[in-house]
XYZ file of C-alpha atoms in Angstrom:
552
model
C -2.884 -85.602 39.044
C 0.252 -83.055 37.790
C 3.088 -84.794 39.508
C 6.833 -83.990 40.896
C 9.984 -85.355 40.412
C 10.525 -88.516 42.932
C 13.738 -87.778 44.428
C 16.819 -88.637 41.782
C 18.235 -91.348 43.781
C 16.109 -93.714 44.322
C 16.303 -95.038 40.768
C 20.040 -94.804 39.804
C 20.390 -98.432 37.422
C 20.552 -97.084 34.146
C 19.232 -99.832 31.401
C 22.225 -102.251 30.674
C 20.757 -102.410 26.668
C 22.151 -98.435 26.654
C 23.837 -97.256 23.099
C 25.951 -94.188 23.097
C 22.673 -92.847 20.530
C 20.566 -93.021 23.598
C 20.824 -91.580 27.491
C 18.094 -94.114 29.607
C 17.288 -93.589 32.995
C 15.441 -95.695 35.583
C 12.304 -92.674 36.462
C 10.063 -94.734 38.707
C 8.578 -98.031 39.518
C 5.250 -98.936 37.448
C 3.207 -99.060 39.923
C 4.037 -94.924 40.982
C 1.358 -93.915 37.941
C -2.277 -94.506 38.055
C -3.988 -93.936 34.942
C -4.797 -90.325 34.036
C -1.797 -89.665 36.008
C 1.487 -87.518 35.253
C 4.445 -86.592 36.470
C 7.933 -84.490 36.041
C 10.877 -86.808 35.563
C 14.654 -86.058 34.528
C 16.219 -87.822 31.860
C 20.063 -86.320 31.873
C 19.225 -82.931 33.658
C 16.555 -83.270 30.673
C 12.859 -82.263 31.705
C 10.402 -85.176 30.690
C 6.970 -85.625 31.062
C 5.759 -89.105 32.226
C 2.165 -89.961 31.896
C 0.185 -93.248 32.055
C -2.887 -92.722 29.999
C -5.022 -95.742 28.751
C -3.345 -97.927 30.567
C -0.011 -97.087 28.725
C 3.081 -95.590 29.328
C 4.530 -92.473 27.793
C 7.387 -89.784 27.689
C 7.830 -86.261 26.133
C 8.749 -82.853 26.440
C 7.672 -81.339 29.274
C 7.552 -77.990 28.750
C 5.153 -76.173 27.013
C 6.219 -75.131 23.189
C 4.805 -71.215 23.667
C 6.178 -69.771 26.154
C 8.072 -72.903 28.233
C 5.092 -73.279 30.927
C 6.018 -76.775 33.136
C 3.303 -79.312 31.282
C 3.051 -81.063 34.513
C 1.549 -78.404 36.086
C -1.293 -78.551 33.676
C -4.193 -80.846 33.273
C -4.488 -84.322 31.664
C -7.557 -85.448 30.510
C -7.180 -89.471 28.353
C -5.060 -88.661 26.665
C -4.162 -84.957 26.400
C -2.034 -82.531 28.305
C -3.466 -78.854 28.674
C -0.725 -76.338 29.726
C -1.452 -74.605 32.834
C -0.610 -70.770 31.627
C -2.023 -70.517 28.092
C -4.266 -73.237 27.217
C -1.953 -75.134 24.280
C -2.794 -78.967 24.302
C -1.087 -81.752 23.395
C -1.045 -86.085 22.923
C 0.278 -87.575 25.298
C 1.036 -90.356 23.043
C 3.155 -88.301 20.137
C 3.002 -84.831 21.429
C 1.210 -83.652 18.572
C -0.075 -79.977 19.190
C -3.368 -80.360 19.219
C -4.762 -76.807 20.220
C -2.944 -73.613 20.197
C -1.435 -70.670 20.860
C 1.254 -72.787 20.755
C 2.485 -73.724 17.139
C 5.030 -76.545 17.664
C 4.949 -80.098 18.740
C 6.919 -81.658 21.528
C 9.400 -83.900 21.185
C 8.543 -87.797 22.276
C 10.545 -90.205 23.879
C 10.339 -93.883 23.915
C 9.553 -95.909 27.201
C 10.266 -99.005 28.683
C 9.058 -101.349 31.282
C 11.453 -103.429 32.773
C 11.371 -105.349 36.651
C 8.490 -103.289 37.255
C 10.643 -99.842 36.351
C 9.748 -97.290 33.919
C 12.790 -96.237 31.409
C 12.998 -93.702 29.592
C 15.672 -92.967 26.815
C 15.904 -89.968 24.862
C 18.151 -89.511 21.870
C 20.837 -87.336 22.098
C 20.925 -85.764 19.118
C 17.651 -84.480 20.216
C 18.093 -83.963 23.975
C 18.337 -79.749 23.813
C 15.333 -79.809 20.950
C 12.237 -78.794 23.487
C 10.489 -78.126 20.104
C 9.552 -80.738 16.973
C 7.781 -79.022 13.824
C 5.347 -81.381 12.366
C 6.779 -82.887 9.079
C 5.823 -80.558 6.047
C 5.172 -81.206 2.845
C 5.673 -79.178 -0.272
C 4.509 -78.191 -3.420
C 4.066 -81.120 -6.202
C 5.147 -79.858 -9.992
C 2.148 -80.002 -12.098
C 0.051 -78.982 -9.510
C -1.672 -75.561 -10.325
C -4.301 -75.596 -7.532
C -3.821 -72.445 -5.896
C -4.736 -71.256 -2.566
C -4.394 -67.736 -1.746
C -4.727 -66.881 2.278
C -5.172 -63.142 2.145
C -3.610 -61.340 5.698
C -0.039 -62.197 7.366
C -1.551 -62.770 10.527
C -2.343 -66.396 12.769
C -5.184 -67.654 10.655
C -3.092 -67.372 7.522
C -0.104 -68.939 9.180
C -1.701 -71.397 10.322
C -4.139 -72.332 7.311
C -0.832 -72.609 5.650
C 1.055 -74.434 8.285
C -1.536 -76.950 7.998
C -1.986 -77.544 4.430
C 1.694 -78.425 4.106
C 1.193 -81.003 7.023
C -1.673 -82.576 5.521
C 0.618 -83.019 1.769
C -1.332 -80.320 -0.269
C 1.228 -80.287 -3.111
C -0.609 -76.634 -5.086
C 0.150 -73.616 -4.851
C 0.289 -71.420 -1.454
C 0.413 -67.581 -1.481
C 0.009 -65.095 1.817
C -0.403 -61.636 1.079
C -0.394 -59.017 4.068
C -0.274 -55.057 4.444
C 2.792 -56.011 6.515
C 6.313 -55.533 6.848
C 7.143 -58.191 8.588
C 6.466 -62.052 8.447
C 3.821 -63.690 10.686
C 4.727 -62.310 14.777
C 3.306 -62.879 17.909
C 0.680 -59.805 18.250
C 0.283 -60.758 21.960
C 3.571 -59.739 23.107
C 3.144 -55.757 21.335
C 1.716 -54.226 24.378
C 3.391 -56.493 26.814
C 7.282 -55.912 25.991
C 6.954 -52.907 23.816
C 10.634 -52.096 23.321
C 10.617 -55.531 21.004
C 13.189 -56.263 18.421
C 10.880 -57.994 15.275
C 13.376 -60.668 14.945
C 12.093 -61.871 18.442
C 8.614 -62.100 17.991
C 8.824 -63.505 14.788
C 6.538 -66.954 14.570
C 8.871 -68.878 11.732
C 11.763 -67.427 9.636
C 11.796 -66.663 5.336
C 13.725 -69.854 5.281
C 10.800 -72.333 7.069
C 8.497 -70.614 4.628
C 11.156 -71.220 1.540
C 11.415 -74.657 2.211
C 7.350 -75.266 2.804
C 6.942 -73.673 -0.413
C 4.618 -71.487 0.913
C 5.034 -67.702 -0.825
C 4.649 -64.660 1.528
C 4.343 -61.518 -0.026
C 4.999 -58.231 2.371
C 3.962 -54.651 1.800
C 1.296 -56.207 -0.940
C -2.650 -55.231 0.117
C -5.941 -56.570 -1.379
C -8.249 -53.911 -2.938
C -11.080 -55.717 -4.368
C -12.037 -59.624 -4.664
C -14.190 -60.945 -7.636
C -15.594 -64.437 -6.542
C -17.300 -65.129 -10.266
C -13.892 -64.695 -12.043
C -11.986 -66.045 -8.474
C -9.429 -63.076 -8.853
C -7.873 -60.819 -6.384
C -6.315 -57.550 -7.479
C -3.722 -55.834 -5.146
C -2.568 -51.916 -4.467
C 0.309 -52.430 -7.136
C -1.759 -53.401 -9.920
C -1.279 -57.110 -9.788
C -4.344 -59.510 -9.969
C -4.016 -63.196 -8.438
C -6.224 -65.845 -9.628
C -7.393 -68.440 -7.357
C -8.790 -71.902 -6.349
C -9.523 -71.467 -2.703
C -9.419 -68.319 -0.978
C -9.182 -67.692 3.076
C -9.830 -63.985 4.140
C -8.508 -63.452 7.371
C -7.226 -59.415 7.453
C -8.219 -58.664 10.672
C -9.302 -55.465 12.404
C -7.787 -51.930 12.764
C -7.860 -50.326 16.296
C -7.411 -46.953 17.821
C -6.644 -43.961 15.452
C -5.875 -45.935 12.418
C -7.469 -44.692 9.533
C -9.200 -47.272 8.817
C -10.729 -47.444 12.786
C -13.177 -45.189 14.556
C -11.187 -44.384 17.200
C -11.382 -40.860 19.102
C -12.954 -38.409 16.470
C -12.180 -35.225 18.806
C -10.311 -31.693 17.842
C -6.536 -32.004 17.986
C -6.250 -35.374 16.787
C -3.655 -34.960 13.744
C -1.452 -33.466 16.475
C 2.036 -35.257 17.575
C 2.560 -37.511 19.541
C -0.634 -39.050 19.320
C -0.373 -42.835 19.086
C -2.001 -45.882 18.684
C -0.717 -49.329 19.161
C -0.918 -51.988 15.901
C 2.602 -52.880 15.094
C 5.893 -53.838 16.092
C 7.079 -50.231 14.804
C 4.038 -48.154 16.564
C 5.263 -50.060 19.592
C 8.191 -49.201 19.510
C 7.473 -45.674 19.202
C 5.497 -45.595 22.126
C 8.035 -46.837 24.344
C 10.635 -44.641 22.968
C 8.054 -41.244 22.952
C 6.997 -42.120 26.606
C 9.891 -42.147 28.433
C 10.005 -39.761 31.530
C 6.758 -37.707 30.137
C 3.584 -37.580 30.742
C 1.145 -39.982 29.268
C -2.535 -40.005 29.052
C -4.419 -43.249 27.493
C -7.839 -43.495 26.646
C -9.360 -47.073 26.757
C -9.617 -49.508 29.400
C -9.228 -52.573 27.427
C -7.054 -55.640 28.048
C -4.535 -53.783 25.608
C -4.855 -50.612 26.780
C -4.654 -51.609 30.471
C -1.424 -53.928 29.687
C 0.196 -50.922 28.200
C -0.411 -48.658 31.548
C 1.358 -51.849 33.409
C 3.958 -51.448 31.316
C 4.786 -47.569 30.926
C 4.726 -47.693 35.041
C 8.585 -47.884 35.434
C 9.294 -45.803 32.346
C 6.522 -42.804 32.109
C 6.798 -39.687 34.803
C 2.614 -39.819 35.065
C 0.095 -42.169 33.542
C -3.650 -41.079 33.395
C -6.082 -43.556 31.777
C -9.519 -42.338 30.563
C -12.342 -44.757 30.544
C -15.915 -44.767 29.410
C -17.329 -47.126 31.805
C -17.267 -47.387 35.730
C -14.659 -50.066 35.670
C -11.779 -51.646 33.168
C -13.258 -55.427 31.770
C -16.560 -54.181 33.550
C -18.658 -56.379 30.593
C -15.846 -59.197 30.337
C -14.279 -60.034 33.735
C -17.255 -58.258 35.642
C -16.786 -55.348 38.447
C -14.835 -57.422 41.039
C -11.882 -58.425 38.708
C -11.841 -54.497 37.269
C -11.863 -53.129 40.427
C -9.421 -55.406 41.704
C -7.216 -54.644 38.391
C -7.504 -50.733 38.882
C -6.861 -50.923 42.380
C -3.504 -52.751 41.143
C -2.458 -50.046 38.820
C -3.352 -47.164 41.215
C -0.881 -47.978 44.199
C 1.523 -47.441 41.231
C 0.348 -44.219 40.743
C -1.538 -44.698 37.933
C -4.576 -42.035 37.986
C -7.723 -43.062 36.437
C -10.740 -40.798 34.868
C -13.923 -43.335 34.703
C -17.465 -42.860 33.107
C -15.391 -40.216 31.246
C -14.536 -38.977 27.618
C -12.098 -37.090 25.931
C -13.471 -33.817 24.144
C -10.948 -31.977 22.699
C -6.643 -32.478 22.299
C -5.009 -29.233 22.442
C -1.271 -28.981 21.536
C 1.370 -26.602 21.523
C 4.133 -26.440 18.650
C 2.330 -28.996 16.684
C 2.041 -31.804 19.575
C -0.027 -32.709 22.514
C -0.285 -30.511 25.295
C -2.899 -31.184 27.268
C -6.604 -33.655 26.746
C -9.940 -32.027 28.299
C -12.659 -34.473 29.255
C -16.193 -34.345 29.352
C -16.299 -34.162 32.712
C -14.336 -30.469 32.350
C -11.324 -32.232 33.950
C -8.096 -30.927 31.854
C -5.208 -33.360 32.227
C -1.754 -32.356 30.952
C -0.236 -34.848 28.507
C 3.104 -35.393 26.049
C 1.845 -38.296 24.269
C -1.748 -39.344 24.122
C -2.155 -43.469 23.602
C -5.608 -44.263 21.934
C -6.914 -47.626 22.551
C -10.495 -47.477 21.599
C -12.494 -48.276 18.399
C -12.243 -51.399 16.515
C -13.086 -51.627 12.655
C -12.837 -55.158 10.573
C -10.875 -54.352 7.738
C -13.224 -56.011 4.867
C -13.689 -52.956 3.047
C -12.395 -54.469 0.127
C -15.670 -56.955 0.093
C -17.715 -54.420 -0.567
C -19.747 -55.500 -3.126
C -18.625 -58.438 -3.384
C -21.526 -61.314 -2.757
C -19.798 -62.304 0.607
C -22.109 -62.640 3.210
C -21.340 -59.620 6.177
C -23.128 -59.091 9.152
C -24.409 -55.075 10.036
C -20.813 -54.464 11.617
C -19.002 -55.365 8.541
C -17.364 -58.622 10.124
C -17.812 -61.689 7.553
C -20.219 -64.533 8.547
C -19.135 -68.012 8.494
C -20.165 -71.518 9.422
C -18.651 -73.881 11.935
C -16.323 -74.777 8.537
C -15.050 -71.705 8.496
C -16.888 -71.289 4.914
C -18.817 -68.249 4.313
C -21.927 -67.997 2.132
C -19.557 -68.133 -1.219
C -17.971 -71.623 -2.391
C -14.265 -72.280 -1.892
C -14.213 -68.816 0.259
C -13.406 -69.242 3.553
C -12.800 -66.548 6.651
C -10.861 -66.689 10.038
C -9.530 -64.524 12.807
C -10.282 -61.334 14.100
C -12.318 -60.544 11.075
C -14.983 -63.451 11.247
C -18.195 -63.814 12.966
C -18.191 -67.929 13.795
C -21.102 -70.312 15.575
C -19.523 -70.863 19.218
C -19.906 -74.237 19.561
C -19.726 -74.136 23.886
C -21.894 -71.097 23.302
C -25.563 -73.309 22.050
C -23.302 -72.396 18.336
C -24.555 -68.530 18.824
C -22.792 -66.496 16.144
C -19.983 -64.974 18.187
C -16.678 -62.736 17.096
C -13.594 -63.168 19.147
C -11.079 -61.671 18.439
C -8.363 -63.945 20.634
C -5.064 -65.087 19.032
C -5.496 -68.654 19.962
C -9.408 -68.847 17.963
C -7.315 -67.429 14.689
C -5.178 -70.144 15.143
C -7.899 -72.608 15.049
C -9.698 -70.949 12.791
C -6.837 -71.293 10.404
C -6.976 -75.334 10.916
C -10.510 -75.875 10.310
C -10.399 -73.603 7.304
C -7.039 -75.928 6.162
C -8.654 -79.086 6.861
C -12.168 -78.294 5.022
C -10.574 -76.623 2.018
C -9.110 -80.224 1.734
C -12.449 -81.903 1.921
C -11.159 -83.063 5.345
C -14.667 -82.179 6.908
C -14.278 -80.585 10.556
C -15.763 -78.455 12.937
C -14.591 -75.728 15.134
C -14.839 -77.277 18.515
C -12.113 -74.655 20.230
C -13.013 -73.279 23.644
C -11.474 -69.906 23.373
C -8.396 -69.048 26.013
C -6.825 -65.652 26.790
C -4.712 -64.291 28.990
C -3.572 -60.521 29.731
C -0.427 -59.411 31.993
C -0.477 -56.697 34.405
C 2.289 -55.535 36.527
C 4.239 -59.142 35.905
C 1.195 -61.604 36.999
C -0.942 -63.084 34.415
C -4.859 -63.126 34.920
C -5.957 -66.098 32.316
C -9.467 -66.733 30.855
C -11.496 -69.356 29.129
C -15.235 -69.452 27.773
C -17.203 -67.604 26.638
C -18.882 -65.609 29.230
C -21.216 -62.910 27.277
C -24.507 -62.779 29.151
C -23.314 -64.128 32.791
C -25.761 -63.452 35.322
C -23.615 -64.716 38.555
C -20.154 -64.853 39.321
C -18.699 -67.640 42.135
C -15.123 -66.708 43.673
C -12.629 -69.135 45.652
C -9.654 -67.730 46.786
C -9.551 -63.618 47.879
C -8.239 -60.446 46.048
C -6.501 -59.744 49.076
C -4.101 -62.858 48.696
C -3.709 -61.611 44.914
C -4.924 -65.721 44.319
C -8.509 -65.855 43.208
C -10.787 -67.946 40.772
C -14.124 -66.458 39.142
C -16.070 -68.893 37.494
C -18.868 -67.090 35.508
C -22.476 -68.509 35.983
C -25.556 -68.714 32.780
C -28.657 -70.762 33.479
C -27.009 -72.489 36.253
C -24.549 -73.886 34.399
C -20.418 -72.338 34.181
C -19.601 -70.465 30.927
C -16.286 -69.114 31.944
C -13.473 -68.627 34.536
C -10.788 -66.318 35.018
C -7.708 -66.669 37.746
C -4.781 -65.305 39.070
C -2.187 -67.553 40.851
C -4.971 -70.343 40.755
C -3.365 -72.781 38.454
C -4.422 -74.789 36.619
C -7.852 -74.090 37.239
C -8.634 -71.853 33.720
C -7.167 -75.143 32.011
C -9.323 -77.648 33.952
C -12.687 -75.323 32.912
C -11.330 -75.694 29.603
C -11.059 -78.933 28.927
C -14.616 -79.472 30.603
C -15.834 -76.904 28.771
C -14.402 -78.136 25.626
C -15.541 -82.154 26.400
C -18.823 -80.586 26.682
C -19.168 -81.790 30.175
C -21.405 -79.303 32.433
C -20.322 -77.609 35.213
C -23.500 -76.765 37.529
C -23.243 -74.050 39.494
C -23.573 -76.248 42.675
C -20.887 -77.843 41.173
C -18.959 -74.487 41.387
C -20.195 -73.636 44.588
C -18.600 -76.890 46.333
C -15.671 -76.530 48.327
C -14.780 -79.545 46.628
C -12.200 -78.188 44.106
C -10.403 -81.478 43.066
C -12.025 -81.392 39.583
C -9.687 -78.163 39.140
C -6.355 -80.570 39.243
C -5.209 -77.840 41.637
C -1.216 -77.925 41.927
């Protein structure tokens, strides 16, 4: 059950044992919770979360440390709280994170049963803190175990983040190819005009005082597992003990990516999308002109949503019949195209560009395959997606034929103490019969980070994450968990026309995934079955019985 707020004044004692350290308030009687039961209380104009898990009691943040979702809108399974908008979960009991994309715990308050009422007091020192970070560690003098975590991105963060927590006292050192510290990716083609200060994940000084070293600008150009070195594009070589590669992908035109290889390309005014900067720029070169963008992927689709207020025409060129045809299936992409078109967005389908042409040095015009010739001022390439491991080359790390680096459910690959996560590892699913999968969501680098942590400290776990992902179009979210590669039916509640729909994705009779839109918080209800490894028939899904889905 996600609960309300009984009405305020019902409950107005306050608890006579009160210190000015504390505000306590009088939130319900004990019997207004049955177990596996939550609800949103106020402590002080202060949003709490109330649950009665286990036959206990307990109080903390309620919302959501990502992006500030209402936790009691979510799901609660024993004794953990799924968030209904992105997935993050959390104890009930401590509000411990305990799966991402959130990276911060929530802040807990102590309870009280008194005359058959629940108190709750919450310090308030704390009261405007809707975040806790776990307590770090740092490093020990003496200690010259070194771990090196190679890429700035969640994995790395993450791995680091965790380390710390866990009282690793060696020696931590990120190196990335970027400018800027660890930032939220997801946001880059959802609020493109972004300052980098905002989407920063944790500032120089959380890093300082974790002891963990971050060095910008600095990129790995070869690896040597025998000697356990790593030497870098200034010259510098880095020994290690333990070593996690997690450096991602390159998309679109990047050199390093097989994106559009077409005349006219080194033109201006061509773009792709892979930092804060290039988004930036995109905004900024887009303004009142007209755009064309090739790629109909959840990136490429969120950045048509968002150029609709700011670009005079937006044309998007896709190879298929339909955007997220092979992920979300035809009825979601026709749905989603049928969205961006009453906004004027024109689309070119089962189409390819042939040839840029420009005039003074930048983009005039793209011609397609078809022989259609669409005028554009700045050309957005979203396609082609390359793992950027060139630097294992000849290295005896284990890579599969697309160059992505093959680990096990340890996040180990085939080469002691080196480990891989994110975008740039090919991991056994384990909702998915532990088929060697690569997803390449932000919440999976997260975990993978942990699990890599955790078993480089002989703290033996598996990757158990169900992965979660969400895209944005036109200012309503459509969210996704599973893993639905291979789907052979799809079973709908709710209607496109209502813009409130569910699509659970059907294998051998059993669910594998769901998407939604305004159907909360159904995606985090599949999740948590999927994750407790709890089947879902498809008569199961058929049933007009939806109470399973905790639906708000």
């Amino acid at each position: 059950m996600s609960g309300t707020k009984p009405p305020r004044q019902e409950y107005p004692d306050s608890d006579p044992d009160d210190t000015s350290e504390e505000l306590t308030a009088a939130v319900c009687l004990e019997s207004d919770l049955q177990d596996g039961q939550m609800m949103e209380v106020e402590v002080g104009h202060h949003s709490v979360l109330l649950t009665r898990s286990e036959g206990k009691y307990s109080a903390i943040g309620n919302q959501c440390t990502h992006y500030g979702a209402p936790l009691s809108k979510g799901v609660i399974t024993g004794h953990t709280v799924r968030c209904p908008w992105h997935g993050s979960c959390f104890n009930v009991h401590t509000g411990d994170l305990e799966e991402y994309p959130g990276i911060d715990c929530l802040p807990c308050h102590q309870v009280k049963i008194q005359n058959s009422k629940v108190y709750v007091s919450v310090n308030k020192k704390t009261l405007r803190q809707e975040k806790r970070i776990k307590r770090m560690g740092a490093a020990v003098p003496g200690v010259s175990h070194t771990v090196l975590l190679l890429g700035g991105g969640a994995a790395s963060l993450i791995c680091a983040e965790i380390l710390r927590q866990e009282n690793f006292g060696g020696r931590i050192i990120m190196a990335t190819r970027d400018e800027l510290l660890p930032y939220d990716k997801t946001r880059l083609s959802k609020v493109m005009n972004v300052e980098s200060s905002s989407i920063v994940l944790r500032r120089m000084e959380f890093f300082h005082q974790s002891d963990i070293e971050v060095w910008l600008r600095k990129e790995a150009l070869s690896v040597d597992t025998d000697k356990k070195t790593v030497t870098f594009d200034d010259g510098s070589v880095q020994s290690y003990d333990q070593l996690l590669i997690s450096t991602g992908c390159s998309h679109g035109l990047s050199f390093r990516a097989k994106g559009l290889d077409v005349p006219g390309m080194k033109l201006g005014n061509v773009k792709m999308l892979e930092t804060p900067e290039d988004a930036r720029q995109i905004h900024a070169a887009c303004l009142g002109c007209n755009v064309v963008l090739v790629g109909t992927s959840f990136v490429g689709m969120e950045i048509a949503s968002y150029l609709i207020d700011k670009a005079s025409s937006i044309t998007v060129i896709g190879s298929s019949e339909l955007p997220y045809q092979n992920t979300l299936g035809r009825e979601i992409g026709k749905f989603t195209m049928m969205m961006l078109s009453e906004k004027k967005v024109k689309f070119y389908m089962n189409d390819n560009v042939t040839e840029v042409r420009g005039a003074d040095g930048k983009v005039k015009e793209v011609v397609l395959k078809s022989g259609k010739v669409v005028p554009a001022d700045v050309l957005i390439v979203g396609i082609g997606i390359k793992p950027n491991s060139e630097f294992l080359q000849g290295t005896k790390i284990q890579m599969d034929s697309k160059n992505f680096v093959i680990v096990d459910k340890y996040m180990r690959t085939n080469v002691p103490d080196v480990f891989c996560g994110g975008d740039l590892a090919t991991f056994p699913l384990t909702m998915a019969k532990n088929r060697l999968v690569n997803i390449g969501h932000w919440q999976m680098a997260q975990a993978h980070g942990r699990i890599a942590a955790l078993n480089m400290l002989n703290k033996v776990t598996e990757l158990t994450s169900v992965p979660f992902y969400w895209t944005v179009l036109l200012g309503t979210t459509i969210r996704y968990a599973g893993y639905g590669d291979g789907y052979t039916d799809i079973v709908m509640k709710g209607s496109f026309e209502d813009k409130k729909f569910l699509a659970l994705y059907i294998k051998d009779d059993e669910v594998i995934a769901a998407a939604s839109l305004n159907f909360d918080p159904a995606v985090s209800a599949v999740a948590e079955r999927l994750v407790s490894g709890k089947i879902i028939t498809k008569k199961e899904a058929e049933s007009d019985d939806l109470s399973w889905l905790q639906l708000s």
